PDB file of C-alpha atoms and ligand atoms in Angstrom:
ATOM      1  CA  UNK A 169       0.000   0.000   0.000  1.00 94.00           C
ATOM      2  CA  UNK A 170       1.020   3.391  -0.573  1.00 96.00           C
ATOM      3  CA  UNK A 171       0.215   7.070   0.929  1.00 97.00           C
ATOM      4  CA  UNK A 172       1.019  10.467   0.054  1.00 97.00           C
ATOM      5  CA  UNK A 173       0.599  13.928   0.957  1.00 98.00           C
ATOM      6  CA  UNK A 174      -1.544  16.529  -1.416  1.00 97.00           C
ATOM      7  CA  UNK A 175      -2.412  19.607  -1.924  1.00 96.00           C
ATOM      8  CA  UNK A 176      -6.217  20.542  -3.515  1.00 94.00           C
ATOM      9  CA  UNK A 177      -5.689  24.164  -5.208  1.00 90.00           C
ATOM     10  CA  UNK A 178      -3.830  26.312  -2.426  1.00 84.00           C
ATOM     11  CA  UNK A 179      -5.899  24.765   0.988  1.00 87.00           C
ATOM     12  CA  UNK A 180      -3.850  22.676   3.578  1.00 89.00           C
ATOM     13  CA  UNK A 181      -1.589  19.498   3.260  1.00 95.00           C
ATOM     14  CA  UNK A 182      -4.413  16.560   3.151  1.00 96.00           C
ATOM     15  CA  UNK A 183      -3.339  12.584   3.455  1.00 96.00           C
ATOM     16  CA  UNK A 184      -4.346   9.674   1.486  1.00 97.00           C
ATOM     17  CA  UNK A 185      -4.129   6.394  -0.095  1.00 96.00           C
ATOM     18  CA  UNK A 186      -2.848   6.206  -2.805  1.00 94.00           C
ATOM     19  CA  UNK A 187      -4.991   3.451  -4.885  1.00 88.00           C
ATOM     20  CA  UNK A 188      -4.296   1.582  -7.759  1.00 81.00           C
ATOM     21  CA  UNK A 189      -6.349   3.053 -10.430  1.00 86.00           C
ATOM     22  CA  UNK A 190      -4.220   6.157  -9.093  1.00 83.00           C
ATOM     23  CA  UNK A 191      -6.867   7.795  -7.157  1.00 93.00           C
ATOM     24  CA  UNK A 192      -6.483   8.776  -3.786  1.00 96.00           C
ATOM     25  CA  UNK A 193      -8.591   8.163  -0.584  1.00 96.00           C
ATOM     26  CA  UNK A 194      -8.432  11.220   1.159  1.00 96.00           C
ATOM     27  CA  UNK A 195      -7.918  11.115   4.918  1.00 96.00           C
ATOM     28  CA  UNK A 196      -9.074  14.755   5.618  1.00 93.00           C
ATOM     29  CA  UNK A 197     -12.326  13.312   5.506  1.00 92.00           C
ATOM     30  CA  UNK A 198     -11.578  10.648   8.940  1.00 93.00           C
ATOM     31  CA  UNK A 199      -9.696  13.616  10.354  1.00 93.00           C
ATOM     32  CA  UNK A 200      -6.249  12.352   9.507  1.00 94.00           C
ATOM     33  CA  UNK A 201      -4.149  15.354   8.390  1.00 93.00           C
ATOM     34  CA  UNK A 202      -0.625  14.115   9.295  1.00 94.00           C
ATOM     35  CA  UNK A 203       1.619  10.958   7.499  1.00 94.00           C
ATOM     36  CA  UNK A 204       3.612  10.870  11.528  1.00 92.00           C
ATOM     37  CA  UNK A 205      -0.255  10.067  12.722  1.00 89.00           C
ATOM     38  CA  UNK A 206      -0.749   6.989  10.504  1.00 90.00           C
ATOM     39  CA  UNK A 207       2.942   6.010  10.318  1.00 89.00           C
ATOM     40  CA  UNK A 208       4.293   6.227  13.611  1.00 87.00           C
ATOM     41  CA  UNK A 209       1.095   5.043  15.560  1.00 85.00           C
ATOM     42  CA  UNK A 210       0.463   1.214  16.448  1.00 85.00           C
ATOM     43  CA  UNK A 211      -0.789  -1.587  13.757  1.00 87.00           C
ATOM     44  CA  UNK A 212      -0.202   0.924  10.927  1.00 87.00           C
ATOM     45  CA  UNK A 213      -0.994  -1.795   8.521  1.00 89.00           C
ATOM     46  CA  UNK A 214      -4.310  -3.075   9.365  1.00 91.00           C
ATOM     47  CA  UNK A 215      -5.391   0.554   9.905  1.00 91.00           C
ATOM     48  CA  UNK A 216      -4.582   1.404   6.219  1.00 92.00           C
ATOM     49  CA  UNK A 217      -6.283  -1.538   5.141  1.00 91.00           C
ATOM     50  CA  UNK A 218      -9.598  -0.512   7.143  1.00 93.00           C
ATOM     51  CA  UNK A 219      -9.566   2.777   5.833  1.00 92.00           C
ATOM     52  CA  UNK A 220      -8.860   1.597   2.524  1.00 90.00           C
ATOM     53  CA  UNK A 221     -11.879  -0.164   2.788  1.00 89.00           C
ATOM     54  CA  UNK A 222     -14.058   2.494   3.845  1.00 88.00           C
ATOM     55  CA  UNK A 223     -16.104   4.887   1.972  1.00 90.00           C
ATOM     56  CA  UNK A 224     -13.817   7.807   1.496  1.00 93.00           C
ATOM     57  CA  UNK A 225     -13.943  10.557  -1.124  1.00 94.00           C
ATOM     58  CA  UNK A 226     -11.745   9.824  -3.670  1.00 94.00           C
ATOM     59  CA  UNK A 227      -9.711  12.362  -5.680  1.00 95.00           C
ATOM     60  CA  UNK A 228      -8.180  12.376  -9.299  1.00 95.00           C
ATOM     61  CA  UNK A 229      -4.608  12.845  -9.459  1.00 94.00           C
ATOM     62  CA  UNK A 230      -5.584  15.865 -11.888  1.00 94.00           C
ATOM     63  CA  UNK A 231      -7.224  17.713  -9.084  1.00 94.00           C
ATOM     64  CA  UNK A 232      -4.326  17.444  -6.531  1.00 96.00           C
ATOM     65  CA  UNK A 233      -0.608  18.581  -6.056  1.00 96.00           C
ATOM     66  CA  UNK A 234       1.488  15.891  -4.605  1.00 97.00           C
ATOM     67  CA  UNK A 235       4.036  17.094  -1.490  1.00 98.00           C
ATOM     68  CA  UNK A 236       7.045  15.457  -0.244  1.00 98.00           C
ATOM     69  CA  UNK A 237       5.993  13.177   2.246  1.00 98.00           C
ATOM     70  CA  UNK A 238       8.709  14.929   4.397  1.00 98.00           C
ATOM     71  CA  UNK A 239       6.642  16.737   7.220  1.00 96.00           C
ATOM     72  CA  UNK A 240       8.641  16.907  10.206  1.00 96.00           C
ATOM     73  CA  UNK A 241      11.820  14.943   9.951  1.00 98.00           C
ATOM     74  CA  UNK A 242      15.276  15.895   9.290  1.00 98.00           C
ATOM     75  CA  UNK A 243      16.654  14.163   6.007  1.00 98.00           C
ATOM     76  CA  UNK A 244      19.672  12.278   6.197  1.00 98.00           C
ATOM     77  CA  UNK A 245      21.948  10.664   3.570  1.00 98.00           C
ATOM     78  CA  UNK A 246      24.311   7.494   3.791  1.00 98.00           C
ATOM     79  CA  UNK A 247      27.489   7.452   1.287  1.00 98.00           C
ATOM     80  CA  UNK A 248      29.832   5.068  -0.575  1.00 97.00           C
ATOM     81  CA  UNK A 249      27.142   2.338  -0.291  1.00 98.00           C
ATOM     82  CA  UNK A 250      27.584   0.932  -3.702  1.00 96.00           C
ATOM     83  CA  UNK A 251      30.890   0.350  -5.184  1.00 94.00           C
ATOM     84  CA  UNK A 252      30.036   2.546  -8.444  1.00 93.00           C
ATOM     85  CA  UNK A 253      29.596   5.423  -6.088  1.00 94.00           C
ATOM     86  CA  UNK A 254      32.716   4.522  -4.108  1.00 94.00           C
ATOM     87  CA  UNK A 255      34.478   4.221  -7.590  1.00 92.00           C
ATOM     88  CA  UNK A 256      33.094   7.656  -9.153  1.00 94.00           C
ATOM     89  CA  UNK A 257      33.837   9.491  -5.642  1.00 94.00           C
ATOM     90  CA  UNK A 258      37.851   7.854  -5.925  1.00 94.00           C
ATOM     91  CA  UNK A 259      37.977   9.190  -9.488  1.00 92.00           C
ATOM     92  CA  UNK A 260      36.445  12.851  -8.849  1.00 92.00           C
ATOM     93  CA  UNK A 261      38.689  13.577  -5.240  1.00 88.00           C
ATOM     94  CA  UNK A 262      41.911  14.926  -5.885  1.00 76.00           C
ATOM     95  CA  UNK A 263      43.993  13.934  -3.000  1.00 82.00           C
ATOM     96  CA  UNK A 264      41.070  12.143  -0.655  1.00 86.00           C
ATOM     97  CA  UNK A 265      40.398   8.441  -2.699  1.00 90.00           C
ATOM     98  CA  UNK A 266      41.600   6.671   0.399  1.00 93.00           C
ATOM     99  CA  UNK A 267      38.840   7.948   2.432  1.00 94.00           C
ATOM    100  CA  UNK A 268      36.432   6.559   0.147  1.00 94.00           C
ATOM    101  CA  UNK A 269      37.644   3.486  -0.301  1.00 93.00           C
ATOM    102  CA  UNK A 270      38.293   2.781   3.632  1.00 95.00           C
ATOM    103  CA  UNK A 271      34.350   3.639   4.277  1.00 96.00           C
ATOM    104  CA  UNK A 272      33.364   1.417   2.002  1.00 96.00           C
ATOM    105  CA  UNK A 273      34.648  -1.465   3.700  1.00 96.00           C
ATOM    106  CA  UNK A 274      34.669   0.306   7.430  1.00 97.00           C
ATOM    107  CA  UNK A 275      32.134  -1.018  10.244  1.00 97.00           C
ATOM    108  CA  UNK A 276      30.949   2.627  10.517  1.00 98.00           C
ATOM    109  CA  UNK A 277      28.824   4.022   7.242  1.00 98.00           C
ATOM    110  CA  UNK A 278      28.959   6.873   5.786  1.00 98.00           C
ATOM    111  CA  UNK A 279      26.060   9.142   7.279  1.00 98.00           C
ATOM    112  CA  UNK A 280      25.541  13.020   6.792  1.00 98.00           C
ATOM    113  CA  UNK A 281      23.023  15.387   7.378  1.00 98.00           C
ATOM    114  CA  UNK A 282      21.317  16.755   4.029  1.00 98.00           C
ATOM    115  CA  UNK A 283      17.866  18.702   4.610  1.00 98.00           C
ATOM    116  CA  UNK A 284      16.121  20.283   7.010  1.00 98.00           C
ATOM    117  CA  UNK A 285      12.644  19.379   6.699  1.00 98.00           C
ATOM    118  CA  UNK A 286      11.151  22.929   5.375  1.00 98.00           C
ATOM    119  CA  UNK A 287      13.750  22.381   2.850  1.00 98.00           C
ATOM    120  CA  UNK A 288      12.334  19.538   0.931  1.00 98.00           C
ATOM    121  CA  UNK A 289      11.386  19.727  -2.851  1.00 98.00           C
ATOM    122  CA  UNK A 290       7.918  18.448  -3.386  1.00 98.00           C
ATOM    123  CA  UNK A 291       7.717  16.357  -7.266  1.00 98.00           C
ATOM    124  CA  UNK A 292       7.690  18.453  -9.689  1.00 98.00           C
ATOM    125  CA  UNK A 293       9.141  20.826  -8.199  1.00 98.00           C
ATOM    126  CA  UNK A 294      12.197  22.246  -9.216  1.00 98.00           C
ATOM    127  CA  UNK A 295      15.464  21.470  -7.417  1.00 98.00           C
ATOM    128  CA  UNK A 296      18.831  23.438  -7.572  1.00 98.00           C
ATOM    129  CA  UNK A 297      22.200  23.169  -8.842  1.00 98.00           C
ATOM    130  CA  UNK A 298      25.043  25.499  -7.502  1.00 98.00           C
ATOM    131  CA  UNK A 299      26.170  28.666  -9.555  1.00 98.00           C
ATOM    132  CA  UNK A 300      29.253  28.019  -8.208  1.00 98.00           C
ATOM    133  CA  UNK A 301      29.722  24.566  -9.484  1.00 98.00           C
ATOM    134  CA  UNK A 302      30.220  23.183 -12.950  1.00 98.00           C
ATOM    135  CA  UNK A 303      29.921  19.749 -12.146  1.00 98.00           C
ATOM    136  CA  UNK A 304      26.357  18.635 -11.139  1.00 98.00           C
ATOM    137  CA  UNK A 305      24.175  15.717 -10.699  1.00 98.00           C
ATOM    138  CA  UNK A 306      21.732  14.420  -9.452  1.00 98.00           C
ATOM    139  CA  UNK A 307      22.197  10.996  -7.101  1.00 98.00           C
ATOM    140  CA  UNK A 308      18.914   9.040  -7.278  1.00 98.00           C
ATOM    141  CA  UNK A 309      18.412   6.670  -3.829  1.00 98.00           C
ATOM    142  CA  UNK A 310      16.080   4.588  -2.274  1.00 98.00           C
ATOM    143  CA  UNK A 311      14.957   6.524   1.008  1.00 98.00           C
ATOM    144  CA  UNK A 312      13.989   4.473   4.299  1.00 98.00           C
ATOM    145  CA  UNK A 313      11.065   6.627   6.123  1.00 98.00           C
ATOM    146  CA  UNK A 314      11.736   6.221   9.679  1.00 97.00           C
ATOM    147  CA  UNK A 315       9.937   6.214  13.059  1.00 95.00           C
ATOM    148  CA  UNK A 316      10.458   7.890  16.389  1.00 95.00           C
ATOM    149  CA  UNK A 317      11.470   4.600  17.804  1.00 95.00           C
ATOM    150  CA  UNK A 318      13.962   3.495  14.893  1.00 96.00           C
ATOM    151  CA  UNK A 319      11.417   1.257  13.149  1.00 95.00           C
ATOM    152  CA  UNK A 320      11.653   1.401   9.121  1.00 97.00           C
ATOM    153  CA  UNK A 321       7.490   2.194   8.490  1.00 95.00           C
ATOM    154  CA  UNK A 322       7.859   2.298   4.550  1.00 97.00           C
ATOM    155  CA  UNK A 323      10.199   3.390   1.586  1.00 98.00           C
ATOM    156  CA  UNK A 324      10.123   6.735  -1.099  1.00 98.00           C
ATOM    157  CA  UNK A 325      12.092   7.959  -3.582  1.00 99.00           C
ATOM    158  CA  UNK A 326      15.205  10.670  -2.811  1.00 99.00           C
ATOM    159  CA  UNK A 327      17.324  13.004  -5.232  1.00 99.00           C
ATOM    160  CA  UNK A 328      20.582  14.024  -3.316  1.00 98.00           C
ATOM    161  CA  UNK A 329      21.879  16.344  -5.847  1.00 98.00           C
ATOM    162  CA  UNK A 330      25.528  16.741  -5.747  1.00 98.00           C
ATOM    163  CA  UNK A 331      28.383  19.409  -7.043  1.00 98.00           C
ATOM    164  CA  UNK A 332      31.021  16.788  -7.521  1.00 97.00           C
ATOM    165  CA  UNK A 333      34.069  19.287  -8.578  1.00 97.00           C
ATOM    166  CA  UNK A 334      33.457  21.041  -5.203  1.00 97.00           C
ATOM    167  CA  UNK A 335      33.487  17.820  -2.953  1.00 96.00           C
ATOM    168  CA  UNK A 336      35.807  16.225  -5.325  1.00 96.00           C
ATOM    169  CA  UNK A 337      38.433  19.696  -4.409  1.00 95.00           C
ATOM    170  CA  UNK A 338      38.644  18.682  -0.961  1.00 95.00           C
ATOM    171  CA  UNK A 339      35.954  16.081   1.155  1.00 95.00           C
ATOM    172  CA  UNK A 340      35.966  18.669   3.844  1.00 96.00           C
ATOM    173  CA  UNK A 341      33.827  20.304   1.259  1.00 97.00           C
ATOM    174  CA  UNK A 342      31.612  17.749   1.287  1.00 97.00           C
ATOM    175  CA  UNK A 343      28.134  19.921   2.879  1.00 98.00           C
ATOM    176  CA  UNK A 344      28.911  22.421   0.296  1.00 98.00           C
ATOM    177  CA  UNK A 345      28.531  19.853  -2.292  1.00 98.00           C
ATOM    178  CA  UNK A 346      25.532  18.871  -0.558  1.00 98.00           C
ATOM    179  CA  UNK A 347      23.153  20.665   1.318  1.00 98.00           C
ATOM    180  CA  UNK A 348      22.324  24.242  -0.586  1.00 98.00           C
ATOM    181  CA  UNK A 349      18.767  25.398  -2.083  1.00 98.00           C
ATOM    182  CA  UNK A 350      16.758  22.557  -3.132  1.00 98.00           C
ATOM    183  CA  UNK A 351      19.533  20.252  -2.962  1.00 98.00           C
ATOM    184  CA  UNK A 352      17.038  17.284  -1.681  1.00 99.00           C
ATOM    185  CA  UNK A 353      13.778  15.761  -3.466  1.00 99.00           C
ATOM    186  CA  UNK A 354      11.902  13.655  -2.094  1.00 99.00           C
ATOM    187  CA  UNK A 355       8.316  11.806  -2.819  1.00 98.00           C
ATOM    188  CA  UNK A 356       6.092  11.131  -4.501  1.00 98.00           C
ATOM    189  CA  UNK A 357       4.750   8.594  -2.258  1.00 98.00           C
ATOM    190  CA  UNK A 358       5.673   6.277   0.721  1.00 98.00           C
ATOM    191  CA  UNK A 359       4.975   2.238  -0.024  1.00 97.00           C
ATOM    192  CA  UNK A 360       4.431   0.954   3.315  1.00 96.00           C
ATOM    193  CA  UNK A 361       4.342  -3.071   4.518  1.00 89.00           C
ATOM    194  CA  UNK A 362       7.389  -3.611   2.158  1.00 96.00           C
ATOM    195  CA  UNK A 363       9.923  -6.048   3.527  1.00 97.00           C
ATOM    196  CA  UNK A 364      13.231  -5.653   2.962  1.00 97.00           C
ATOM    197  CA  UNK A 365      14.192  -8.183   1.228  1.00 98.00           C
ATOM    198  CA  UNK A 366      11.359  -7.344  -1.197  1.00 98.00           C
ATOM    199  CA  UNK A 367      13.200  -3.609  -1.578  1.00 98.00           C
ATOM    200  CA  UNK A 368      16.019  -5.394  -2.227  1.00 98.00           C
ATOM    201  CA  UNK A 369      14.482  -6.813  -5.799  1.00 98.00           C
ATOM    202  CA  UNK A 370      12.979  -3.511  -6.247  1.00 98.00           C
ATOM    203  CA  UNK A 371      15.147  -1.437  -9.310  1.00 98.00           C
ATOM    204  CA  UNK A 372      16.220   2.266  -9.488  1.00 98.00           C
ATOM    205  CA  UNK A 373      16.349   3.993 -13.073  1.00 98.00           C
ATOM    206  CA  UNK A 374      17.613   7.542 -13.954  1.00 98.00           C
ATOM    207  CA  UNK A 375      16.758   9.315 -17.078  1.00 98.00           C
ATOM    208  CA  UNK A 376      17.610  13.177 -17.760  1.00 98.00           C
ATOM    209  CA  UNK A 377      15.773  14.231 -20.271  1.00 98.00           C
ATOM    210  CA  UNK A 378      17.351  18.003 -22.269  1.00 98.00           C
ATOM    211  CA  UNK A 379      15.241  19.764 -24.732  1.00 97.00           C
ATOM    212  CA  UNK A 380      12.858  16.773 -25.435  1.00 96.00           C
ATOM    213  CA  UNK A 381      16.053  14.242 -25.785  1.00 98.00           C
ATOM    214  CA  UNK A 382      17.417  11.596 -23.006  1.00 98.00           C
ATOM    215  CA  UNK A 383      20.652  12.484 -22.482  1.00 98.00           C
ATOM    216  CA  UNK A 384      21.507   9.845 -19.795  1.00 98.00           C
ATOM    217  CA  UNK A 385      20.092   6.764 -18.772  1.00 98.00           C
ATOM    218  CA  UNK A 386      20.939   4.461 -16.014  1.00 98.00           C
ATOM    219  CA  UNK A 387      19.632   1.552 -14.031  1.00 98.00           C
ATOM    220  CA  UNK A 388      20.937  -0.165 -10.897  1.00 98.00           C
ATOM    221  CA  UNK A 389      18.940  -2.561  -8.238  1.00 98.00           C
ATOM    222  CA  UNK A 390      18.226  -1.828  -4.505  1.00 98.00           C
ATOM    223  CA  UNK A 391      19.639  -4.989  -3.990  1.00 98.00           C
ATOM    224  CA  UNK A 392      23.419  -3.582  -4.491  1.00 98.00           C
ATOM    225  CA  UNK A 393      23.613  -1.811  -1.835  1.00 98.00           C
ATOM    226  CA  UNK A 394      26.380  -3.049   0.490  1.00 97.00           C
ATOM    227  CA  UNK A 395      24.642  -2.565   3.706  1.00 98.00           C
ATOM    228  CA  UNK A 396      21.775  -3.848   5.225  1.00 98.00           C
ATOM    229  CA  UNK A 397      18.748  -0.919   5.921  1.00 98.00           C
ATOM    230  CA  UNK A 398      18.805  -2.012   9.805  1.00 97.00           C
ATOM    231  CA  UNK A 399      22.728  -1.549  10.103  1.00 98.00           C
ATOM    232  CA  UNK A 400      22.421   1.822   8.556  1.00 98.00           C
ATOM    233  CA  UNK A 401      19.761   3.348  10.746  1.00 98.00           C
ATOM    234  CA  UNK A 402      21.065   1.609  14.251  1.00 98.00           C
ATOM    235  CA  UNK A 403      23.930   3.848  13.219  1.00 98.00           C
ATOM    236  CA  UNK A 404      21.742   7.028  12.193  1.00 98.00           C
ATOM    237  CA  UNK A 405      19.950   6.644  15.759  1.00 98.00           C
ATOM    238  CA  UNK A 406      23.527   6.085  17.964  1.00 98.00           C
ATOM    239  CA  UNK A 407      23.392   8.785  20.244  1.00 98.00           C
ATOM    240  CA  UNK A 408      21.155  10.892  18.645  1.00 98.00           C
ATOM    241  CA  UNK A 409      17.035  10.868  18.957  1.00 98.00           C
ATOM    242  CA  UNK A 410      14.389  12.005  16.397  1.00 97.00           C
ATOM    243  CA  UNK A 411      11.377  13.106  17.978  1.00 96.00           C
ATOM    244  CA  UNK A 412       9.306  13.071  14.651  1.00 95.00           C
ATOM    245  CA  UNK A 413      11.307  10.049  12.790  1.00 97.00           C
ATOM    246  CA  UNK A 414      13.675  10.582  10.210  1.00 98.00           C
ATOM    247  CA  UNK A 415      14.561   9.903   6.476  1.00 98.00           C
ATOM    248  CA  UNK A 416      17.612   8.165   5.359  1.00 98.00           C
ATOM    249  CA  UNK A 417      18.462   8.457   1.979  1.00 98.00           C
ATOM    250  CA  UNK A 418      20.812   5.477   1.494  1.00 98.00           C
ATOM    251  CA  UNK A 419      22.729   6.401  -1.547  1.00 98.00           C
ATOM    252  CA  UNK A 420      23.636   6.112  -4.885  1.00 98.00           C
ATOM    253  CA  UNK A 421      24.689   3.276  -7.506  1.00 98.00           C
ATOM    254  CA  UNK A 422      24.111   5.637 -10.771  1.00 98.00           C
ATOM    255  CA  UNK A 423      26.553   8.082 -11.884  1.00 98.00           C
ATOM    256  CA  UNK A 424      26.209   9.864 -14.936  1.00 98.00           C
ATOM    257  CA  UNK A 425      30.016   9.624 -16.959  1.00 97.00           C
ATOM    258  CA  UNK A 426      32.677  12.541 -15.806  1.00 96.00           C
ATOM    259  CA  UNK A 427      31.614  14.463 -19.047  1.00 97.00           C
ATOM    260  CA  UNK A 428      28.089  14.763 -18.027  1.00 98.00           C
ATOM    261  CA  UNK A 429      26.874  18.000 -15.735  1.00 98.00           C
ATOM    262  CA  UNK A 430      23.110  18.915 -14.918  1.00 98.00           C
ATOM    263  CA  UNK A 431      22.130  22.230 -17.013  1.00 98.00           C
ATOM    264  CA  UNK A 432      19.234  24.382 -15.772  1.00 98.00           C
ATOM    265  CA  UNK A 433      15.965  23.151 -17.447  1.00 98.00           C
ATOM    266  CA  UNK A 434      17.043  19.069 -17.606  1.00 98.00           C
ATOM    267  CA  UNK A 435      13.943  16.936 -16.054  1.00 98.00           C
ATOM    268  CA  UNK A 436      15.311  14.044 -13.542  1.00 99.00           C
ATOM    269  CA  UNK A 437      13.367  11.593 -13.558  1.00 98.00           C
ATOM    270  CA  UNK A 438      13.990   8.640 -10.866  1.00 98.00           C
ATOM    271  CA  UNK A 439      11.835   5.688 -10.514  1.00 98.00           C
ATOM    272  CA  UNK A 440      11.902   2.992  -8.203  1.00 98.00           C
ATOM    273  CA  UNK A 441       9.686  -0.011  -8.967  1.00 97.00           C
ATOM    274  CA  UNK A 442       8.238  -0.692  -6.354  1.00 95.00           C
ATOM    275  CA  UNK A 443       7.398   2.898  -5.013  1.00 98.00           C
ATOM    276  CA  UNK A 444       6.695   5.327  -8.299  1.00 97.00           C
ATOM    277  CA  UNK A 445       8.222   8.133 -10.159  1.00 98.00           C
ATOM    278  CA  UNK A 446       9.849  11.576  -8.736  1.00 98.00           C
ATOM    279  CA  UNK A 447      10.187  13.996 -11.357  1.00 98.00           C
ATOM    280  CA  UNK A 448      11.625  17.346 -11.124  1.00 98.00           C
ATOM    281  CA  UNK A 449      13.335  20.239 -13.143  1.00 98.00           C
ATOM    282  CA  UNK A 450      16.787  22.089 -12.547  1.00 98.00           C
ATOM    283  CA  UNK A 451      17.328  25.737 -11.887  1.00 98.00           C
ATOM    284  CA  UNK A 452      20.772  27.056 -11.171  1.00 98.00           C
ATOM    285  CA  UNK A 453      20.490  28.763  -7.568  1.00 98.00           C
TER     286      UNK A 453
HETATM  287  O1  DO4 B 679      30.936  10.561   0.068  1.00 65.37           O
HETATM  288  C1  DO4 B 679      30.193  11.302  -0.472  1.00 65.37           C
HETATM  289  C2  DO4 B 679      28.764  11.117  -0.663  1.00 65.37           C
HETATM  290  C3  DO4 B 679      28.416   9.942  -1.506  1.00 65.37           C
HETATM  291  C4  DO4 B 679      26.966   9.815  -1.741  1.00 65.37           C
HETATM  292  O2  DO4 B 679      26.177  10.726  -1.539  1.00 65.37           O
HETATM  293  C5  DO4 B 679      26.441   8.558  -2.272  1.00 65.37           C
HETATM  294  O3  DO4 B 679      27.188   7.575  -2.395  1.00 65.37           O
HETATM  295  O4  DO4 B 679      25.253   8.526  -2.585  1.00 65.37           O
HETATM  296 MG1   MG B 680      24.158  10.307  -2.333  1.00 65.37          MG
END
């Protein structure tokens, strides 16, 4: 099952089911306004299923705006999870490889703070690449939506755009390269009652599309990812708490090749097959 946040014309976030036929049940109507009131409550599942059930008004895709499904929670990012990302990072750094390659294979993961909440970009909405930078991209990653108590309560799709010439300079550069103006999409929807070894099957493509043309196209699987989900978010909670959950992005196995930079006006598209589509367009900020 899946849920999302929406917007009807300019009124309030609303929550709801997303069905099938690509409808959506909407929640407003039971009183639920909030994705932490579903998600990080008890027997989440056979909730959803009763209210899926019930006799809610249903609304067309058409008449909404999807949100991020971010509402509250700081967004986090894991690094170097996939050996093409621990390859591309050892090829961009100038004097740093070895740091890459040791967290690869080091106990500890790679895990670094990337939005504030409020910061989010919503689908379709556009996210940002650096006027300072002239090497851009856009890192498309499976993102683990997280509860209060550390529980993974369901998956979306995340875009951690990146400046590689700026964290490839120096790593200490690294939240430069990362976390500017709409640096982090996330959305369109969360799947919930996913296992992880079933998110491990599921497949991540990128296509950038320029001026009506792909210009890249890539594909990797979930299942590549070096670390398991539970590992990476005992870490993410070690000393540290998260009063409203959190989401983990949990990084990248795409890379566009070294000749290839993000222009303003490219659409990113990132799908995940078991979760949906995320589409947004670039502006320089
Ligand atoms: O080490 C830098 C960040 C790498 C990253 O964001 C990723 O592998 O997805
Ligand atoms: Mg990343």
């Amino acid at each position: 099952m899946k849920i999302c946040r929406f917007r009807v014309r300019e009124e309030q976030c609303r929550v709801g089911i997303f069905s099938e036929d690509s409808s959506i049940l909407d929640l407003s109507a039971v009183g639920i306004n909030t994705l932490s009131s579903l998600l990080h409550g008890e027997d989440v599942i056979q909730r959803l299923n009763a209210l899926a059930r019930s006799d809610l008004p249903r609304r067309s895709l058409q008449e909404v705006a999807l949100v991020t499904p971010v509402e509250g929670q700081e967004v986090w990012a894991a690094g170097v999870t996939y050996l093409r990302s621990k390859k591309a990072r050892m090829d961009e750094s100038d004097f740093s490889a070895g740091a890459y390659d040791r967290v690869y294979a080091a106990d500890r993961p790679e895990l670094f703070f990337k939005s504030l909440p409020e910061k989010v970009v919503s689908p379709d909405q556009p996210v940002g690449i650096r006027k300072d930078a002239r090497w851009n991209v856009p890192e498309p990653e499976l993102a683990l939506v997280i509860s209060p108590r550390g529980e993974i309560v369901g998956y979306t799709i995340g875009n951690d755009m990146s400046s590689r010439d700026i964290e490839g300079e120096n790593t200490l550069y690294l939240p430069q390269a990362k976390v500017y103006l709409h640096s982090c999409a996330v959305g369109p929807v969360v799947k919930v009652a996913a296992s992880e070894a079933e998110a491990r099957s599921w497949r991540i493509q990128l296509q950038i599309e320029r001026a009506g043309q792909t210009v890249f196209q890539g594909e990797t699987s979930v299942g590549q990812i070096k670390r398991s989900f539970s590992e990476l978010v005992q870490y993410l909670f070690r000393s540290q708490t998260f009063p409203n959950g959190a989401v983990l992005l949990t990084g990248t196995g795409i890379v566009p090749p070294d000749d290839f930079s993000l222009r303003p006006g490219d659409e990113v598209r990132i799908s995940i097959s078991g979760i949906g589509l995320l589409r947004n367009i670039v502006v320089e900020v």
